[in-house]
N, CA, C and O atoms as a DFTB+ gen file, in Angstrom:
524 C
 N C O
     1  1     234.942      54.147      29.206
     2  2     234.304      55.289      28.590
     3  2     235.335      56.371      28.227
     4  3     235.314      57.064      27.210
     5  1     236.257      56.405      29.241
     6  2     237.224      58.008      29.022
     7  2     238.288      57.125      27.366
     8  3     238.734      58.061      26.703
     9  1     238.655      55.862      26.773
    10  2     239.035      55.913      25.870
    11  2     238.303      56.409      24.928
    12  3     238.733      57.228      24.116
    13  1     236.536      55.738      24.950
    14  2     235.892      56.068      23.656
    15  2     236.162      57.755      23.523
    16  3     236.665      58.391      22.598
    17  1     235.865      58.000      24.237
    18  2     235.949      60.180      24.378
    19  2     236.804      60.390      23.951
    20  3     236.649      61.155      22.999
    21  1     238.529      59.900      24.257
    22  2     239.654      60.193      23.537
    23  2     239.880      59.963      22.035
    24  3     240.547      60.678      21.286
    25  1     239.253      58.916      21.743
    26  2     239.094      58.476      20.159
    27  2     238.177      59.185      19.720
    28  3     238.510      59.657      18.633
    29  1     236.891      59.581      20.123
    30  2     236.071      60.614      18.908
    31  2     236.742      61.609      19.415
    32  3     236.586      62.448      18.528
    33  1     237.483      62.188      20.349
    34  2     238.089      63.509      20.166
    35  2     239.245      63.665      19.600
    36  3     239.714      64.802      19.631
    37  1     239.981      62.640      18.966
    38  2     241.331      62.813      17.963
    39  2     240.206      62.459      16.441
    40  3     240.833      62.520      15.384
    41  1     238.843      62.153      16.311
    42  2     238.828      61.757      15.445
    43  2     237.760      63.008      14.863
    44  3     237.437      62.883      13.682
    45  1     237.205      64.173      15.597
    46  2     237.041      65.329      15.442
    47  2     237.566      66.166      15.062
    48  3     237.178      67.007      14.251
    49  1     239.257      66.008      15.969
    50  2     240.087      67.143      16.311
    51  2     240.348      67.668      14.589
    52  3     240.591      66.809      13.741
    53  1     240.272      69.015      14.246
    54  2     240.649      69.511      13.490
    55  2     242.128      69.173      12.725
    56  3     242.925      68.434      13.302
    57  1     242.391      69.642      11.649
    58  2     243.705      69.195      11.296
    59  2     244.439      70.571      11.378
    60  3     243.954      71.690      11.548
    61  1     245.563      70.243      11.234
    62  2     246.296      71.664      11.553
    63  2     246.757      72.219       9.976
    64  3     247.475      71.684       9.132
    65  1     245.923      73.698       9.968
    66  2     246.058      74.297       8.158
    67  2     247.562      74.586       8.004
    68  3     248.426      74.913       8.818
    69  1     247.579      74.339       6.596
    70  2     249.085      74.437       5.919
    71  2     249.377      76.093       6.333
    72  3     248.757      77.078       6.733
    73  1     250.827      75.660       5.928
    74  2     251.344      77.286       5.412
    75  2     250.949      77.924       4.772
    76  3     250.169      77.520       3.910
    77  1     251.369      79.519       4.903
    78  2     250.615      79.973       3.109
    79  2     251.258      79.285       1.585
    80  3     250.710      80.206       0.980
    81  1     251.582      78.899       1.043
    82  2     251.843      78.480      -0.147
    83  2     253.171      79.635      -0.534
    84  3     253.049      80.856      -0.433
    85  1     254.180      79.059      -0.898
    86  2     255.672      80.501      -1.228
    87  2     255.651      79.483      -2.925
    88  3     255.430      78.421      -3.507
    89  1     256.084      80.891      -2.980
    90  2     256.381      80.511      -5.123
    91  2     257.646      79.841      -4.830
    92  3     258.435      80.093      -3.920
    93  1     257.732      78.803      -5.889
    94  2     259.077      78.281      -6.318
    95  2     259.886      78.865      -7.385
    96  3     261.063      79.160      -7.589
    97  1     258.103      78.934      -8.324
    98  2     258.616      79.151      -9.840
    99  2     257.395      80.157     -10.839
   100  3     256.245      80.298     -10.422
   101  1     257.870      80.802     -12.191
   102  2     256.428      81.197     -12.252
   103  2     256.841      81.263     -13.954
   104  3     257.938      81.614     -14.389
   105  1     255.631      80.819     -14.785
   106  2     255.877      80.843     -16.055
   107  2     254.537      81.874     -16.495
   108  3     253.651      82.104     -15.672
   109  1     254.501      82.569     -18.156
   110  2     253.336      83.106     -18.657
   111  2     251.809      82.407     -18.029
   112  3     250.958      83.160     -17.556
   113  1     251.592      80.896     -18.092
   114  2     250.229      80.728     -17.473
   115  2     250.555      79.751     -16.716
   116  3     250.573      78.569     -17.061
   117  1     250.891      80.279     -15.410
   118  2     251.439      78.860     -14.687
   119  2     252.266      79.355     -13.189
   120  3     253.139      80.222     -13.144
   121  1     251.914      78.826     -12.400
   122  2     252.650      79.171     -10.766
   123  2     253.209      78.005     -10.157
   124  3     252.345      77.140     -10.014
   125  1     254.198      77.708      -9.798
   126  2     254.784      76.736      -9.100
   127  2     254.789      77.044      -7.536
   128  3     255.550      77.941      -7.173
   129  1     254.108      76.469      -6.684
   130  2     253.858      76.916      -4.994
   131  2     254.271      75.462      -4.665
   132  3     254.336      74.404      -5.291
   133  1     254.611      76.027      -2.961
   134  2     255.017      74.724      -2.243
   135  2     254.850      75.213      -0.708
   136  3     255.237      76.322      -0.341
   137  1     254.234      74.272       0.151
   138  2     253.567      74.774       1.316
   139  2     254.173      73.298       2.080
   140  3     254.637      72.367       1.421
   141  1     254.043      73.299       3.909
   142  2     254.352      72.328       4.681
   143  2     253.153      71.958       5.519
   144  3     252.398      72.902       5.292
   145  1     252.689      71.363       6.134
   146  2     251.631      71.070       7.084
   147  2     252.459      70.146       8.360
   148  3     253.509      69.526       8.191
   149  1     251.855      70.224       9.362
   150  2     252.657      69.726      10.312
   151  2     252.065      68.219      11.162
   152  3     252.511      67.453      12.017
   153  1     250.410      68.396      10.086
   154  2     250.189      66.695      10.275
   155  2     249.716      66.106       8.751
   156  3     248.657      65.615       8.358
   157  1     251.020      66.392       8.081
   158  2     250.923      65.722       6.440
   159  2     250.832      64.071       6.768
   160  3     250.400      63.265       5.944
   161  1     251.221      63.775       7.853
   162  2     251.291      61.850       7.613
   163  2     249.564      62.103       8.066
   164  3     249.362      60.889       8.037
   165  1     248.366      62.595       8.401
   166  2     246.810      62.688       8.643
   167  2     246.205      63.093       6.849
   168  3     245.165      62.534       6.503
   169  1     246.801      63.901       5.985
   170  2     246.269      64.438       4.583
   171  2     245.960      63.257       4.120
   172  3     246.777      62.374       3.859
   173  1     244.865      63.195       4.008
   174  2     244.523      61.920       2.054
   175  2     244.761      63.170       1.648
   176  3     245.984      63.031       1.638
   177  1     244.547      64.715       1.169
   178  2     244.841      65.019      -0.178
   179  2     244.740      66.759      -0.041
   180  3     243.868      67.503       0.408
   181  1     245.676      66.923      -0.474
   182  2     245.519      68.954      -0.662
   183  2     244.911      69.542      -1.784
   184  3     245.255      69.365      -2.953
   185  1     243.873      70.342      -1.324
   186  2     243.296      71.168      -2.553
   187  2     243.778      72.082      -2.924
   188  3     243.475      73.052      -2.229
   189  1     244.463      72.317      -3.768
   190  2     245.236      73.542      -4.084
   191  2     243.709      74.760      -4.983
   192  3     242.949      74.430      -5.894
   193  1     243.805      76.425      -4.063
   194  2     242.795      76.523      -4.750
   195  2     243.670      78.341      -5.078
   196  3     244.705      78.716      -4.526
   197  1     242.889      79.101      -6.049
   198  2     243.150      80.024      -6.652
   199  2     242.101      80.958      -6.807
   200  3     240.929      80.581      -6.814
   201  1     242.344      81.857      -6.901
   202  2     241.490      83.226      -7.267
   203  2     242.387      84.255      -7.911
   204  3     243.510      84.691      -7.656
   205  1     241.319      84.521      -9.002
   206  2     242.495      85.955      -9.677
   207  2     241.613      85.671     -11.424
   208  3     240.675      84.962     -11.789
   209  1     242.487      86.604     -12.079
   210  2     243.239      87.526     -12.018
   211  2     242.597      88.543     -10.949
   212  3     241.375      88.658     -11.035
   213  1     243.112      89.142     -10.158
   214  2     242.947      90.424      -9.754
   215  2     244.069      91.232      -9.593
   216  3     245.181      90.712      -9.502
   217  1     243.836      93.092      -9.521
   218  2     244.552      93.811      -9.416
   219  2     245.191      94.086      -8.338
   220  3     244.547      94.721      -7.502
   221  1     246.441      93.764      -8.041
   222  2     246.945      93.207      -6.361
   223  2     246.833      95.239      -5.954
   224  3     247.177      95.405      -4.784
   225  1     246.531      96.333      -6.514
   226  2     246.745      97.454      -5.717
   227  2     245.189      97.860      -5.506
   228  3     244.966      98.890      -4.868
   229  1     244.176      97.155      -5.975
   230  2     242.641      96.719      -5.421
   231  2     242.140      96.281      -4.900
   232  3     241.400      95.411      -5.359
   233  1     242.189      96.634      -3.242
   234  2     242.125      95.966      -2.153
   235  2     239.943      95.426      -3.064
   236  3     239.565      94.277      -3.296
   237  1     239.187      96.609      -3.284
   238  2     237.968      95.938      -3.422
   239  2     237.559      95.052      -4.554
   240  3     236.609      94.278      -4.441
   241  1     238.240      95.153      -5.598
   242  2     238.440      94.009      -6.410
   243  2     238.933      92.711      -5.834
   244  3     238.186      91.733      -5.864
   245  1     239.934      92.644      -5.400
   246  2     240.447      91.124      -3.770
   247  2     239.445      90.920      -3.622
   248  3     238.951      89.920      -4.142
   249  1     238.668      91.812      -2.816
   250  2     237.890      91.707      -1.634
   251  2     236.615      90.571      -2.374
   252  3     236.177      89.609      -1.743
   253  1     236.188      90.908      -3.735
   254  2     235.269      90.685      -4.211
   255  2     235.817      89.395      -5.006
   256  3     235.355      89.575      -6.133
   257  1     236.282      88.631      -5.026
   258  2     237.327      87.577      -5.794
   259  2     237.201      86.635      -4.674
   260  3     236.614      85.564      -4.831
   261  1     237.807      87.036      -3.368
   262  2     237.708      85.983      -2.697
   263  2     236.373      85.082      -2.536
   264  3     236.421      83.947      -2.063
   265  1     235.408      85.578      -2.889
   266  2     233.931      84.698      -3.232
   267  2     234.323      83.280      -3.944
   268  3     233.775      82.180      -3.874
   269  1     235.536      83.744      -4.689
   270  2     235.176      82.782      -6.448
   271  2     236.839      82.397      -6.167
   272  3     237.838      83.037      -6.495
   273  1     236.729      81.162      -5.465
   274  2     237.705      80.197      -5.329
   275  2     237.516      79.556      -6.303
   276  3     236.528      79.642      -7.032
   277  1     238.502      78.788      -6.443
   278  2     238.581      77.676      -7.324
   279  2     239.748      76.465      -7.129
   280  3     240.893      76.726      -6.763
   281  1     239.422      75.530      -7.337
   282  2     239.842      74.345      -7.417
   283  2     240.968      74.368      -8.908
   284  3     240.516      74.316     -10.052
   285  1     242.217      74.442      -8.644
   286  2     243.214      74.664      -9.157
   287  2     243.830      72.987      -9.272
   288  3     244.136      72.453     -10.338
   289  1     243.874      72.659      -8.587
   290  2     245.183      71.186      -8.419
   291  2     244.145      70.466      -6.992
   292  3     243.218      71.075      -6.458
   293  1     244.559      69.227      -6.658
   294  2     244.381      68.129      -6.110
   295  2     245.539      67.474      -5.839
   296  3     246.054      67.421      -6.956
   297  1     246.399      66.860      -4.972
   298  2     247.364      66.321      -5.012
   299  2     247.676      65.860      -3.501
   300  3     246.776      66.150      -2.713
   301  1     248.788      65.197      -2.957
   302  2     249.224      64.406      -1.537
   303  2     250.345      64.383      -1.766
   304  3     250.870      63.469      -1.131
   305  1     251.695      65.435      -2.929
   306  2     252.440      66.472      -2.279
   307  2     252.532      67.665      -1.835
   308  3     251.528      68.376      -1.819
   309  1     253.281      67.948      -1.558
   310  2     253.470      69.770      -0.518
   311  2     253.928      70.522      -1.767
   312  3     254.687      71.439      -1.452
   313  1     253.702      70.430      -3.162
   314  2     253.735      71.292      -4.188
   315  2     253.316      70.735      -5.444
   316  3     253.291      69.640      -6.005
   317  1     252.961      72.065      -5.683
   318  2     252.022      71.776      -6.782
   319  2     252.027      72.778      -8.061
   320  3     252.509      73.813      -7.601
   321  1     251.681      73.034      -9.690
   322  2     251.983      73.441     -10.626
   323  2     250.705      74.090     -10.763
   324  3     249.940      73.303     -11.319
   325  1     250.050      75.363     -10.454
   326  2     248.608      75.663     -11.106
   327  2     248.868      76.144     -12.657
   328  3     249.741      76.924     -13.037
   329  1     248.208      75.694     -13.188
   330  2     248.133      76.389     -15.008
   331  2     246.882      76.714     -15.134
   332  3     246.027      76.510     -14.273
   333  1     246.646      77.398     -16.538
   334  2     245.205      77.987     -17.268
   335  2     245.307      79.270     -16.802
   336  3     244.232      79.867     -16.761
   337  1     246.459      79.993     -16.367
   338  2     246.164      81.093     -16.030
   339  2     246.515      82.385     -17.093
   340  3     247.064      82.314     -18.193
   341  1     246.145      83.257     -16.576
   342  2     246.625      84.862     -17.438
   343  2     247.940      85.279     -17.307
   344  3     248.422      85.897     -16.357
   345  1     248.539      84.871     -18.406
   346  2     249.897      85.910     -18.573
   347  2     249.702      87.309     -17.972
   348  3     248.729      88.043     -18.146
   349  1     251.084      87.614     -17.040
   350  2     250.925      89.012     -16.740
   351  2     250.152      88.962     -15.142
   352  3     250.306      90.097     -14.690
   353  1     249.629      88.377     -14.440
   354  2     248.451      88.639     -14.046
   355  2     248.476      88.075     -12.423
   356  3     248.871      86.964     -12.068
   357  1     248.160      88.719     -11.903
   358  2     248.241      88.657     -10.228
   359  2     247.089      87.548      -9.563
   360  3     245.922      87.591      -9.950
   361  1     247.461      86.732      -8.711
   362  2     246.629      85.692      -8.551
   363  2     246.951      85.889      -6.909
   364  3     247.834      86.626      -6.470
   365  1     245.921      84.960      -5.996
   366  2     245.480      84.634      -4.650
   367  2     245.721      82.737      -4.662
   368  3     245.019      82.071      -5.423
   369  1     246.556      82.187      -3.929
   370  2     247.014      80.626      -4.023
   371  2     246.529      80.671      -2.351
   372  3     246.837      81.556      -1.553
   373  1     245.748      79.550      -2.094
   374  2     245.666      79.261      -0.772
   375  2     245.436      77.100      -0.973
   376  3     245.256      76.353      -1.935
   377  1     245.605      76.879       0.723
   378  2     245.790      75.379      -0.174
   379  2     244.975      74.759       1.115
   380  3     244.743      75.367       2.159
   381  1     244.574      73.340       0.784
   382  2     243.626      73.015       1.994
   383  2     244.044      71.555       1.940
   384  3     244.188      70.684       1.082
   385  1     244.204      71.724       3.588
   386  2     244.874      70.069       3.888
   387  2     243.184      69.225       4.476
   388  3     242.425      69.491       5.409
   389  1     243.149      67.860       3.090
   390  2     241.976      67.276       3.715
   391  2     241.921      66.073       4.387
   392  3     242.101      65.122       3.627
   393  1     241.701      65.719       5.754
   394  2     241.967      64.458       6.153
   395  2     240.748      63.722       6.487
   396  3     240.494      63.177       7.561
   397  1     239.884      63.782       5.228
   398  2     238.681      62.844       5.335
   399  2     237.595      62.841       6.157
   400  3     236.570      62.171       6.030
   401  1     238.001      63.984       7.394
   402  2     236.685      64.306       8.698
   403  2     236.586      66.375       7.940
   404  3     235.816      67.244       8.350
   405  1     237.575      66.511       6.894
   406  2     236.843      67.926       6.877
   407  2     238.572      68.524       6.138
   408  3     239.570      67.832       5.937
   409  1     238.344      70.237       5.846
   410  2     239.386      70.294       5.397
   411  2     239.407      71.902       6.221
   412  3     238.561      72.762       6.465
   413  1     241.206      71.690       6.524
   414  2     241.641      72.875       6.609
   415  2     242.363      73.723       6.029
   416  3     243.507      73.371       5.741
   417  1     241.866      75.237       5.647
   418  2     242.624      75.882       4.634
   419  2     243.872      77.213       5.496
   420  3     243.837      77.968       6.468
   421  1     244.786      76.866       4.465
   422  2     245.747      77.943       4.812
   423  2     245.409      79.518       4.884
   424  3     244.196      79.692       5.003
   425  1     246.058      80.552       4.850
   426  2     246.065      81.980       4.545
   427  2     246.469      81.745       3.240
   428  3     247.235      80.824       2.956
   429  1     245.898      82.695       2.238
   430  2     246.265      82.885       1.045
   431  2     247.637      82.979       0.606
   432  3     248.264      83.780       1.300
   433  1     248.169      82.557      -0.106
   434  2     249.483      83.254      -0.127
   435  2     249.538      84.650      -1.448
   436  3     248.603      84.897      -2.209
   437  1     250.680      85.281      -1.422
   438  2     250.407      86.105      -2.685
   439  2     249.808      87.105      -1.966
   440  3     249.278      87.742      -2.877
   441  1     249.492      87.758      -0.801
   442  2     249.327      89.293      -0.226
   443  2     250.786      89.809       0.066
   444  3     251.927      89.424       0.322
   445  1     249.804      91.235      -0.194
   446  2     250.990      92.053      -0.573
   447  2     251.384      92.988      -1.569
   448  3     250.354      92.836      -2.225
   449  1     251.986      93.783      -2.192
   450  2     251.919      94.441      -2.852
   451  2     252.369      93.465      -4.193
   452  3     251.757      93.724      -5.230
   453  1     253.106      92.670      -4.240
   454  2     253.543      92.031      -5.537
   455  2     252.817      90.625      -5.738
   456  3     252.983      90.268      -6.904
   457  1     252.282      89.964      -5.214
   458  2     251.157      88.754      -4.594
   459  2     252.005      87.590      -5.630
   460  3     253.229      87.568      -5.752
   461  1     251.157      86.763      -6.243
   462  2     251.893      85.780      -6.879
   463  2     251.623      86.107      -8.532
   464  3     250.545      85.970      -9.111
   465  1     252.606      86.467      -8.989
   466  2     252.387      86.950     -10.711
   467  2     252.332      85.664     -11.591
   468  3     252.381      84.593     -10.986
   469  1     252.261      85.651     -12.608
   470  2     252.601      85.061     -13.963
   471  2     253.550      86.076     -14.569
   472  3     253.523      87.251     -14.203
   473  1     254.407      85.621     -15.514
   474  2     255.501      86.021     -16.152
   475  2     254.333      86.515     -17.193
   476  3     253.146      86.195     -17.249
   477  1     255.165      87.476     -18.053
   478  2     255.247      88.215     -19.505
   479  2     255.562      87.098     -20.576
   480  3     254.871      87.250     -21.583
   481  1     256.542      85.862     -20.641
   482  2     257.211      85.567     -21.103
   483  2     257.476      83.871     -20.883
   484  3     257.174      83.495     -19.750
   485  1     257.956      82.885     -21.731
   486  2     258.398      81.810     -21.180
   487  2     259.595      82.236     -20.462
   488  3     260.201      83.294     -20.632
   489  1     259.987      80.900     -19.292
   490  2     260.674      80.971     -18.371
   491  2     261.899      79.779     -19.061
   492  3     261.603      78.932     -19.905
   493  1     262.992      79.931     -18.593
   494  2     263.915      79.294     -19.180
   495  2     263.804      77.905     -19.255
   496  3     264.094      77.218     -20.235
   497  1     263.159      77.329     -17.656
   498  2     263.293      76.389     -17.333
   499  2     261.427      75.488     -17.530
   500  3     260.465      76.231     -17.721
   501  1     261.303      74.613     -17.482
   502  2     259.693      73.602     -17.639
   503  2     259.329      73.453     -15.867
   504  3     259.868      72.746     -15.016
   505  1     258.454      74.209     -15.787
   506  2     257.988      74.303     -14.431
   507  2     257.619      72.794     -13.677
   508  3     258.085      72.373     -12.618
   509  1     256.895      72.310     -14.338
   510  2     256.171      70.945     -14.270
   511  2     257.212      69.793     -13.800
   512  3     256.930      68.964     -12.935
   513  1     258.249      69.840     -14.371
   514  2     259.878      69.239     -13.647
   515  2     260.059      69.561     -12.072
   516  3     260.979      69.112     -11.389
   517  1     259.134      70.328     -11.653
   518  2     259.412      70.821     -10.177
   519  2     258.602      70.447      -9.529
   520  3     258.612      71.092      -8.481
   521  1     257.702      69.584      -9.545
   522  2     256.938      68.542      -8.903
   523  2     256.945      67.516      -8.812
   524  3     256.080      66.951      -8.143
């Protein structure tokens, strides 16, 4: 009996949530993030999710955003390319490690006074090369 208990209790046990997500890279509509988890060999798959535009010096605008996640990327590496976004424009990146019994999500990344931008401008380099 005390194995079966040990097996539904690793097969319960929560997974352990990623990091917050740190920029790599950032183009006019487009963020390059990359996060670690510390039981990535347990992930079938990370949801990379987003909120924004919002005004990062509006704490109640945030406040009211975080409702309206979104499903940005899907993927089973530790980085990922979000696009479709607003030039100029301050975004909320948080990422969720799913291992098939449920998913755990990180802290947002991008708090703070400068959070995660989009450029004004193309970037020298093709973001998408960084995945």
């Amino acid at each position: 009996m005390t194995g079966t208990l040990e097996y539904l209790k690793g097969f319960f046990a929560p997974i352990a949530e990623p990091t917050p997500p740190t920029l790599l890279g950032a183009g006019p509509c487009e963020l390059a993030v990359e996060w670690t988890c510390a039981d990535d060999e347990q992930v079938v798959h990370y949801d990379v999710e987003v909120v924004g535009p919002v005004d990062s010096d509006d704490s109640d605008e945030f406040s009211e955003a975080m409702c309206r996640w979104r499903r940005a990327a899907q993927t089973t590496a530790t980085r990922a390319v979000i696009t479709g976004l607003e030039p100029d424009a301050c975004y909320r990146v948080r990422i969720g490690a799913n291992a098939g019994r449920g998913t755990s999500f990180s802290l947002p990344g991008g708090f703070g006074a400068a959070g995660l931008r989009t450029l004004t401008s193309s970037p020298a380099h093709d973001l998408t090369q960084r995945t």
